[in-house]
XYZ file of C-alpha atoms in Angstrom:
553
model
C 95.231 -17.154 143.776
C 94.178 -13.563 143.132
C 90.667 -13.117 144.461
C 90.065 -9.420 144.069
C 91.423 -6.117 142.856
C 90.254 -2.652 143.952
C 91.570 0.327 141.964
C 90.939 3.963 142.843
C 92.079 7.035 140.903
C 94.727 5.325 138.804
C 95.334 6.727 135.294
C 91.835 6.791 133.726
C 90.229 4.477 136.305
C 88.278 6.340 138.971
C 86.903 3.382 140.916
C 86.959 -0.262 139.909
C 86.469 -3.432 141.941
C 86.966 -6.860 140.368
C 86.538 -10.363 141.763
C 88.482 -13.163 140.109
C 88.077 -16.929 140.226
C 90.172 -19.991 139.530
C 90.616 -21.134 135.944
C 90.962 -19.056 132.780
C 89.939 -15.410 133.275
C 89.675 -13.516 129.970
C 89.860 -9.741 129.510
C 88.943 -8.300 126.118
C 88.166 -4.880 124.730
C 88.965 -2.488 121.970
C 92.480 -1.177 121.532
C 93.004 1.746 123.897
C 90.129 0.753 126.200
C 92.480 0.405 129.163
C 93.487 -3.256 129.342
C 97.133 -2.326 129.842
C 96.091 0.165 132.555
C 94.501 -2.690 134.468
C 97.759 -4.633 134.330
C 99.743 -1.508 135.234
C 97.580 -1.111 138.331
C 98.075 -4.741 139.326
C 101.814 -4.415 138.735
C 101.833 -1.275 140.894
C 100.318 -2.991 143.941
C 102.745 -5.892 143.441
C 105.711 -3.528 143.482
C 106.746 -4.056 139.859
C 108.442 -1.299 137.909
C 106.062 0.527 135.621
C 104.798 3.938 134.638
C 105.995 6.917 136.650
C 102.726 8.913 136.461
C 99.867 6.751 137.715
C 97.575 9.085 139.668
C 94.374 10.049 137.833
C 94.170 13.650 136.699
C 92.566 15.794 139.433
C 93.068 13.224 142.248
C 95.451 13.678 145.178
C 96.486 10.047 145.230
C 95.872 6.702 143.581
C 95.383 3.464 145.469
C 95.282 -0.217 144.530
C 94.332 -3.124 146.810
C 94.718 -6.785 145.886
C 93.676 -9.731 148.007
C 94.756 -13.329 147.639
C 93.500 -16.696 148.812
C 96.491 -18.946 149.528
C 97.154 -22.400 150.915
C 98.789 -22.475 154.394
C 102.081 -23.719 152.919
C 102.282 -21.044 150.194
C 105.754 -19.603 149.603
C 104.482 -16.062 150.291
C 104.029 -16.944 153.945
C 107.649 -18.096 154.167
C 108.764 -14.689 152.874
C 106.562 -12.919 155.407
C 107.740 -15.045 158.326
C 111.358 -14.323 157.436
C 110.517 -10.600 157.362
C 108.902 -10.830 160.824
C 105.216 -10.861 159.848
C 102.520 -12.714 161.745
C 100.993 -14.923 159.071
C 97.202 -14.757 158.640
C 94.733 -16.751 156.560
C 94.225 -13.957 154.017
C 96.848 -11.871 152.249
C 95.939 -8.280 151.394
C 98.318 -5.952 149.559
C 97.626 -2.216 149.419
C 99.746 0.484 147.819
C 99.221 4.229 147.512
C 100.835 6.655 145.074
C 100.558 10.383 145.868
C 100.508 13.186 143.331
C 104.126 14.101 144.180
C 105.297 10.532 143.459
C 105.612 9.108 146.968
C 104.651 5.441 147.190
C 103.606 3.592 150.353
C 102.729 -0.093 150.686
C 100.983 -2.230 153.297
C 100.724 -5.976 153.704
C 97.767 -6.995 155.901
C 97.603 -3.395 157.182
C 101.254 -3.368 158.211
C 103.630 -0.971 156.490
C 105.925 -2.846 154.108
C 109.117 -1.906 152.298
C 109.368 -2.193 148.536
C 111.872 -5.029 148.983
C 109.463 -7.143 151.051
C 106.556 -6.306 148.738
C 108.475 -7.453 145.656
C 109.721 -10.602 147.403
C 106.140 -11.538 148.298
C 104.749 -10.654 144.858
C 107.272 -12.912 143.125
C 105.574 -15.856 144.838
C 102.063 -14.674 143.936
C 101.901 -13.685 140.273
C 103.835 -14.417 137.086
C 103.581 -12.156 134.041
C 104.263 -13.575 130.575
C 104.180 -11.824 127.254
C 106.220 -10.893 124.226
C 108.361 -8.571 126.337
C 108.714 -10.967 129.247
C 112.135 -10.147 130.703
C 111.253 -11.257 134.242
C 110.530 -14.917 133.505
C 111.088 -17.361 130.681
C 113.135 -15.016 128.476
C 115.629 -14.357 131.249
C 118.392 -16.925 130.690
C 119.619 -16.495 134.254
C 116.481 -18.271 135.435
C 116.536 -21.201 133.008
C 118.544 -23.456 135.304
C 116.046 -22.986 138.132
C 113.165 -23.678 135.750
C 114.752 -26.911 134.535
C 115.476 -27.994 138.120
C 111.869 -27.321 139.082
C 110.636 -29.241 136.032
C 112.787 -32.222 137.048
C 111.981 -32.024 140.773
C 115.645 -31.718 141.772
C 115.084 -29.930 145.101
C 116.684 -32.701 147.182
C 119.690 -33.023 144.862
C 120.156 -29.239 144.865
C 120.045 -29.136 148.654
C 122.637 -31.918 148.784
C 124.977 -30.124 146.367
C 124.596 -26.828 148.236
C 125.479 -28.517 151.539
C 128.600 -30.102 150.024
C 129.563 -26.761 148.476
C 129.383 -25.159 151.919
C 131.651 -27.938 153.216
C 134.173 -27.204 150.448
C 134.078 -23.483 151.207
C 134.540 -24.132 154.935
C 137.477 -26.504 154.285
C 139.029 -23.919 151.946
C 138.705 -21.180 154.543
C 140.230 -23.368 157.249
C 143.172 -24.289 155.017
C 143.709 -20.682 153.974
C 143.659 -19.500 157.567
C 146.138 -22.210 158.613
C 148.469 -21.336 155.756
C 148.287 -17.637 156.571
C 148.922 -18.363 160.233
C 151.902 -20.563 159.399
C 153.299 -17.966 156.989
C 152.995 -15.269 159.635
C 154.742 -17.447 162.206
C 157.480 -18.409 159.730
C 158.247 -14.752 159.159
C 159.119 -14.415 162.853
C 160.606 -17.878 163.376
C 164.139 -16.588 163.997
C 162.859 -14.062 166.506
C 160.686 -16.669 168.249
C 163.479 -19.184 168.690
C 165.934 -16.551 169.932
C 163.396 -14.968 172.276
C 162.235 -18.267 173.749
C 165.844 -19.365 174.261
C 166.640 -16.076 175.995
C 163.558 -16.289 178.205
C 164.151 -19.935 179.031
C 167.733 -19.170 179.997
C 166.672 -16.389 182.347
C 163.470 -18.184 183.505
C 161.876 -15.140 185.212
C 158.993 -15.759 187.591
C 156.043 -13.547 188.542
C 156.926 -11.348 191.547
C 160.646 -12.032 191.207
C 161.553 -8.495 190.071
C 159.993 -6.944 193.198
C 161.673 -9.495 195.452
C 165.069 -8.885 193.845
C 164.649 -5.127 194.153
C 163.801 -5.432 197.842
C 166.782 -7.742 198.459
C 169.088 -5.403 196.550
C 168.029 -2.345 198.557
C 168.369 -4.334 201.751
C 171.887 -5.420 200.904
C 172.834 -1.889 199.837
C 171.845 -0.541 203.294
C 173.019 -3.575 205.266
C 176.485 -2.287 206.160
C 175.095 0.951 207.461
C 172.546 -0.587 209.806
C 174.249 -3.849 210.744
C 176.557 -2.316 213.390
C 173.680 -0.547 215.147
C 171.579 -3.715 215.095
C 174.531 -5.759 216.418
C 175.098 -3.300 219.309
C 171.402 -3.431 220.122
C 171.585 -7.229 220.030
C 174.508 -7.141 222.496
C 172.672 -4.688 224.774
C 169.703 -7.066 224.931
C 171.829 -10.220 225.373
C 173.469 -12.103 228.232
C 175.854 -9.241 228.857
C 173.165 -6.615 228.810
C 169.487 -6.296 229.543
C 168.848 -10.011 229.710
C 171.420 -10.446 232.523
C 170.061 -7.431 234.424
C 166.457 -8.632 234.198
C 167.489 -12.140 235.186
C 169.306 -10.792 238.289
C 166.332 -8.592 239.189
C 164.002 -11.559 238.934
C 166.206 -13.605 241.316
C 166.391 -10.781 243.878
C 162.644 -10.246 243.831
C 161.956 -13.962 244.125
C 164.157 -14.054 247.259
C 162.372 -11.068 248.754
C 158.832 -12.016 247.772
C 158.196 -14.267 250.796
C 158.707 -11.383 253.198
C 156.731 -8.850 251.221
C 153.348 -10.389 252.005
C 152.351 -10.539 248.250
C 153.365 -7.013 247.537
C 155.934 -8.174 244.984
C 153.626 -10.545 243.069
C 152.562 -7.971 240.478
C 156.063 -6.589 239.895
C 157.381 -10.155 239.482
C 154.629 -10.948 236.929
C 155.352 -7.756 235.001
C 159.049 -8.518 235.029
C 158.315 -12.030 233.721
C 156.344 -10.518 230.844
C 159.159 -8.135 230.121
C 161.619 -11.020 229.907
C 159.270 -12.817 227.435
C 158.965 -9.697 225.252
C 162.719 -9.283 225.427
C 163.147 -12.837 224.160
C 160.808 -12.057 221.207
C 162.755 -8.907 220.437
C 166.027 -10.834 220.540
C 164.626 -13.439 218.101
C 163.483 -10.712 215.657
C 166.843 -9.012 215.779
C 168.548 -12.387 215.200
C 166.490 -12.889 212.053
C 167.370 -9.444 210.726
C 171.049 -10.025 211.462
C 170.820 -13.342 209.626
C 169.221 -11.641 206.643
C 171.930 -9.032 206.599
C 174.582 -11.704 206.542
C 175.398 -12.126 202.797
C 178.281 -12.930 200.565
C 179.765 -9.739 199.125
C 179.262 -11.149 195.611
C 175.557 -11.758 196.289
C 174.734 -8.070 195.803
C 176.447 -8.139 192.441
C 174.584 -11.315 191.442
C 171.225 -9.871 192.572
C 171.739 -6.637 190.677
C 172.827 -8.490 187.569
C 169.651 -10.667 187.518
C 167.400 -7.722 188.396
C 168.824 -5.636 185.559
C 168.575 -8.591 183.159
C 164.862 -9.082 183.961
C 164.124 -5.370 183.544
C 166.061 -5.194 180.274
C 164.185 -8.192 178.847
C 160.846 -6.676 179.887
C 161.742 -3.396 178.107
C 162.892 -5.328 175.039
C 159.552 -7.107 174.658
C 157.476 -4.185 175.947
C 155.863 -6.156 178.775
C 155.852 -5.840 182.549
C 158.556 -7.837 184.352
C 155.881 -9.947 186.065
C 154.411 -10.803 182.630
C 157.623 -12.216 181.170
C 156.761 -15.802 182.104
C 153.306 -15.576 180.469
C 154.870 -13.901 177.416
C 157.316 -16.789 177.139
C 154.375 -19.220 177.179
C 152.740 -17.302 174.304
C 155.902 -17.524 172.231
C 156.174 -21.239 172.931
C 152.609 -21.737 171.657
C 153.571 -19.992 168.402
C 156.627 -22.184 168.092
C 154.491 -25.257 168.657
C 152.140 -24.044 165.914
C 155.150 -23.573 163.666
C 156.544 -26.982 164.444
C 153.123 -28.645 164.051
C 151.930 -26.420 161.207
C 153.016 -28.670 158.369
C 151.141 -31.614 159.845
C 148.025 -29.491 160.446
C 148.079 -28.179 156.881
C 148.486 -31.710 155.563
C 145.369 -32.765 157.495
C 143.413 -29.738 156.233
C 144.479 -30.403 152.650
C 143.241 -33.965 152.987
C 139.930 -32.708 154.400
C 139.566 -30.263 151.499
C 140.318 -32.982 148.964
C 137.693 -35.257 150.546
C 135.099 -32.455 150.621
C 135.856 -31.565 146.995
C 135.469 -35.180 145.887
C 132.142 -35.461 147.694
C 130.943 -32.228 146.092
C 132.131 -33.317 142.639
C 130.257 -36.608 142.913
C 127.042 -34.844 143.947
C 127.457 -32.129 141.293
C 128.175 -34.695 138.574
C 125.076 -36.642 139.560
C 123.079 -33.392 139.423
C 124.486 -32.732 135.957
C 123.375 -36.186 134.800
C 119.884 -35.565 136.166
C 119.749 -32.176 134.451
C 120.803 -33.699 131.131
C 118.070 -36.318 131.433
C 115.536 -33.634 132.393
C 116.673 -31.507 129.448
C 115.960 -34.373 127.059
C 112.541 -34.884 128.656
C 111.727 -31.180 128.427
C 112.794 -31.061 124.772
C 110.512 -34.008 124.002
C 107.616 -32.417 125.890
C 108.159 -29.142 124.024
C 108.193 -30.933 120.676
C 104.808 -32.442 121.499
C 103.422 -29.043 122.514
C 104.721 -27.093 119.527
C 103.022 -29.243 116.908
C 99.430 -28.247 117.820
C 100.595 -24.621 117.871
C 101.507 -24.918 114.159
C 105.231 -24.951 114.940
C 105.933 -28.586 114.180
C 109.062 -27.651 112.216
C 110.553 -25.643 115.073
C 113.214 -27.199 117.276
C 113.507 -26.423 121.001
C 116.665 -27.493 122.836
C 117.754 -27.204 126.435
C 121.521 -26.741 126.556
C 123.301 -27.932 129.690
C 126.898 -26.693 129.552
C 129.742 -26.607 132.100
C 130.376 -23.512 134.179
C 132.323 -22.597 137.290
C 131.369 -24.708 140.297
C 129.018 -23.208 142.824
C 126.238 -23.999 145.291
C 123.886 -24.952 142.415
C 126.346 -27.268 140.722
C 128.598 -26.940 137.704
C 126.076 -26.306 134.927
C 124.646 -23.462 132.937
C 121.243 -24.002 131.357
C 119.849 -22.103 128.379
C 116.690 -22.577 126.350
C 117.417 -22.235 122.631
C 115.237 -22.490 119.544
C 115.537 -22.924 115.812
C 112.380 -21.978 113.946
C 113.150 -24.300 111.041
C 115.183 -27.507 110.672
C 118.762 -26.750 109.732
C 118.483 -23.123 110.849
C 120.889 -21.951 113.525
C 119.557 -22.015 117.059
C 119.720 -19.137 119.458
C 118.104 -17.553 122.526
C 114.313 -17.416 122.527
C 114.037 -13.641 122.250
C 116.705 -13.395 119.516
C 115.442 -16.064 117.100
C 111.662 -16.161 117.308
C 109.309 -13.568 115.831
C 106.567 -12.008 117.961
C 103.937 -14.633 117.227
C 106.429 -17.494 117.380
C 107.823 -16.198 120.654
C 104.360 -16.111 122.191
C 103.751 -19.716 121.239
C 107.175 -20.847 122.441
C 106.537 -19.203 125.801
C 103.105 -20.729 126.092
C 104.315 -24.231 125.203
C 107.175 -23.884 127.665
C 104.846 -22.713 130.402
C 102.525 -25.669 129.753
C 105.455 -28.066 130.142
C 106.852 -26.385 133.225
C 103.573 -26.124 135.145
C 102.079 -29.567 134.665
C 103.035 -30.637 138.181
C 102.381 -27.232 139.737
C 99.159 -26.058 141.383
C 97.967 -22.777 142.828
C 99.753 -20.474 140.363
C 98.361 -17.123 139.268
C 99.708 -16.287 135.815
C 99.046 -13.326 133.563
C 99.476 -13.607 129.792
C 99.493 -10.186 128.153
C 98.422 -10.552 124.505
C 100.512 -13.697 124.201
C 98.324 -14.692 121.223
C 99.299 -11.630 119.202
C 100.159 -12.477 115.599
C 98.260 -15.783 115.463
C 94.726 -16.650 114.406
C 92.403 -19.418 113.310
C 93.366 -22.929 114.371
C 96.612 -21.679 115.895
C 94.761 -19.212 118.090
C 92.413 -22.019 119.136
C 95.429 -24.147 120.068
C 96.836 -21.235 122.078
C 93.529 -20.892 123.916
C 93.400 -24.596 124.716
C 96.942 -24.488 126.087
C 96.025 -21.499 128.243
C 93.005 -23.385 129.536
C 95.237 -26.351 130.326
C 97.594 -24.172 132.341
C 94.595 -22.579 134.079
C 93.161 -25.955 135.051
C 95.823 -26.289 137.747
C 95.556 -22.732 139.046
C 94.515 -19.330 137.802
C 95.273 -17.554 134.533
C 94.418 -13.984 133.529
C 94.795 -13.423 129.800
C 94.481 -10.143 127.926
C 93.553 -11.089 124.373
C 92.290 -9.821 121.033
C 91.644 -13.369 119.803
C 88.018 -14.566 119.832
C 89.229 -18.180 119.752
C 91.112 -17.626 123.001
C 88.357 -15.570 124.605
C 85.780 -18.281 123.863
C 87.684 -20.766 126.019
C 87.622 -18.576 129.129
C 85.784 -19.727 132.218
C 85.217 -16.082 133.206
C 85.033 -13.143 130.811
C 85.337 -9.375 131.351
C 85.198 -6.571 128.820
C 87.347 -3.476 129.326
C 85.489 -0.338 128.204
C 86.420 3.309 127.838
C 83.708 5.839 128.666
C 83.557 9.583 128.074
C 81.287 11.668 130.303
C 80.684 15.388 130.464
C 82.146 17.260 133.405
C 82.256 20.828 134.664
C 85.719 21.288 133.166
C 85.064 19.316 130.008
C 84.783 15.675 128.968
C 86.184 13.059 131.355
C 87.505 9.742 130.054
C 87.378 6.733 132.346
C 87.994 3.033 131.936
C 85.932 0.306 133.544
C 85.689 -3.482 133.444
C 82.339 -5.204 132.974
C 81.694 -8.895 133.744
C 79.917 -10.581 130.842
C 77.000 -12.980 131.032
C 76.275 -15.563 128.332
C 74.509 -13.151 125.958
C 77.098 -10.448 126.506
C 79.850 -12.911 125.665
C 78.194 -13.698 122.339
C 78.097 -10.009 121.446
C 81.688 -9.441 122.561
C 82.999 -12.376 120.540
C 80.934 -11.216 117.576
C 82.529 -7.758 117.872
C 85.982 -9.355 117.981
C 85.118 -11.360 114.861
C 83.443 -8.676 112.762
C 84.416 -5.288 114.162
C 82.132 -2.457 115.288
C 79.130 -3.641 113.249
C 77.881 -6.894 114.795
C 76.036 -9.092 112.292
C 73.876 -12.141 112.788
C 76.541 -14.162 111.034
C 79.113 -12.924 113.538
C 76.822 -13.867 116.422
C 76.390 -17.298 114.898
C 80.133 -17.719 114.628
C 80.512 -16.531 118.228
C 78.006 -19.101 119.463
C 79.855 -21.766 117.506
C 83.105 -20.795 119.233
C 81.466 -20.856 122.643
C 79.922 -24.215 121.888
C 83.362 -25.615 121.415
């Protein structure tokens, strides 16, 4: 709840510090005393839209600080955690407005954006009045209000989860259909290309090997004769025979050379071994150069076919095999696409049925809650002298979504048989105030810890009706905190805490200065204030007696 408000240099307030308590807090004062300025200042620190010029004349800047006492599980802390704040026990909002219009906000001494400030303030304070376009008069919020009244959080969560399942199944089916359509557009190309690649069956590295073989065969005739002559020169009729003869002669002479021929014989033996290796290498080359004349033609034909296919598909020759695999995968997707889409359609149908069941159950619960709310409203309107008025909660079909398939609208008819319509279109000012109050009483019976502001919601009513309004405000305040700005003595008498807003004029160096202040009232002061509200500027003993009677209940 709101515990305190500190206002400096805002409009006609120079310095004002207020401490609030739980229950019904009443603010009264003469017209023009500054009650609306107090609410403007509170709205400013909460980030609400309001007046453009707020800084007091002669001041460089205006500043408002509000501090709140909240339970550890309060929704404001969830907003702050999501925004990256370290949550503390106390929540302090501070906002500054400079003379040139710049506005800066802090939450617990950390700079805050207007978006975060407004998100937090929506969980802290509710404002209700005859021009309430943020709350009960906004039809876009009626469904959420009915759901909260009925306690449908679990059912809503269930429906939202099933809606996400439907959306996911829809996306998967759409993607599969798009993929299949794209593949179908190139089906003819895929089948022809895969057939062509399968027929050629290129392998990685094959193009380089074929090119090497081709060049080898092209030069084979030129080098084969030289290699063959070299082979003959090294063979049995050439070097091999000569070395073999030399080895025999040296072996025969070695015994008489007293070891002098041992090293030459060893070197000659090594030479014969190297010669044998050279002969083997030359044999292999000669074997490789031995080819069928048509082999060159076949090699060139395959090499050119691989290169042509690579150019056709704009890939490297070594990548043709991998490219063929990619095309086969697309063909498999094409061939299996119909079955996949059938499975996805079945999954979507199942998800849709599950969602429909949950949404239909939510609709039934909303219709039951609507009947309960209408009955509760009927009971509340009678004491407010609106027993002939009819309040209805319309639950009508709408497009499916994460919150179900229903639209909800609060409608009223001020007299039996009269056409019903939206709250703010049918009811007069006083009737609207009472409708809003009755609705708020019904909607907050199971809610605690709220801080609500009612701005002259009792305007246009008096006597017993005003007393009924005050008692309903006190009932709402019993579960939390209510600030009410009122001109009704019947309402003011029911407050647990009472402040009077006063306008003061003091002389200054540059002329008279008008300021507004708020004064807490003790028991005697309350009698005088209620007497003023009853009788006007001249307070009589009779008015004081009537005031005491009101305070005595």
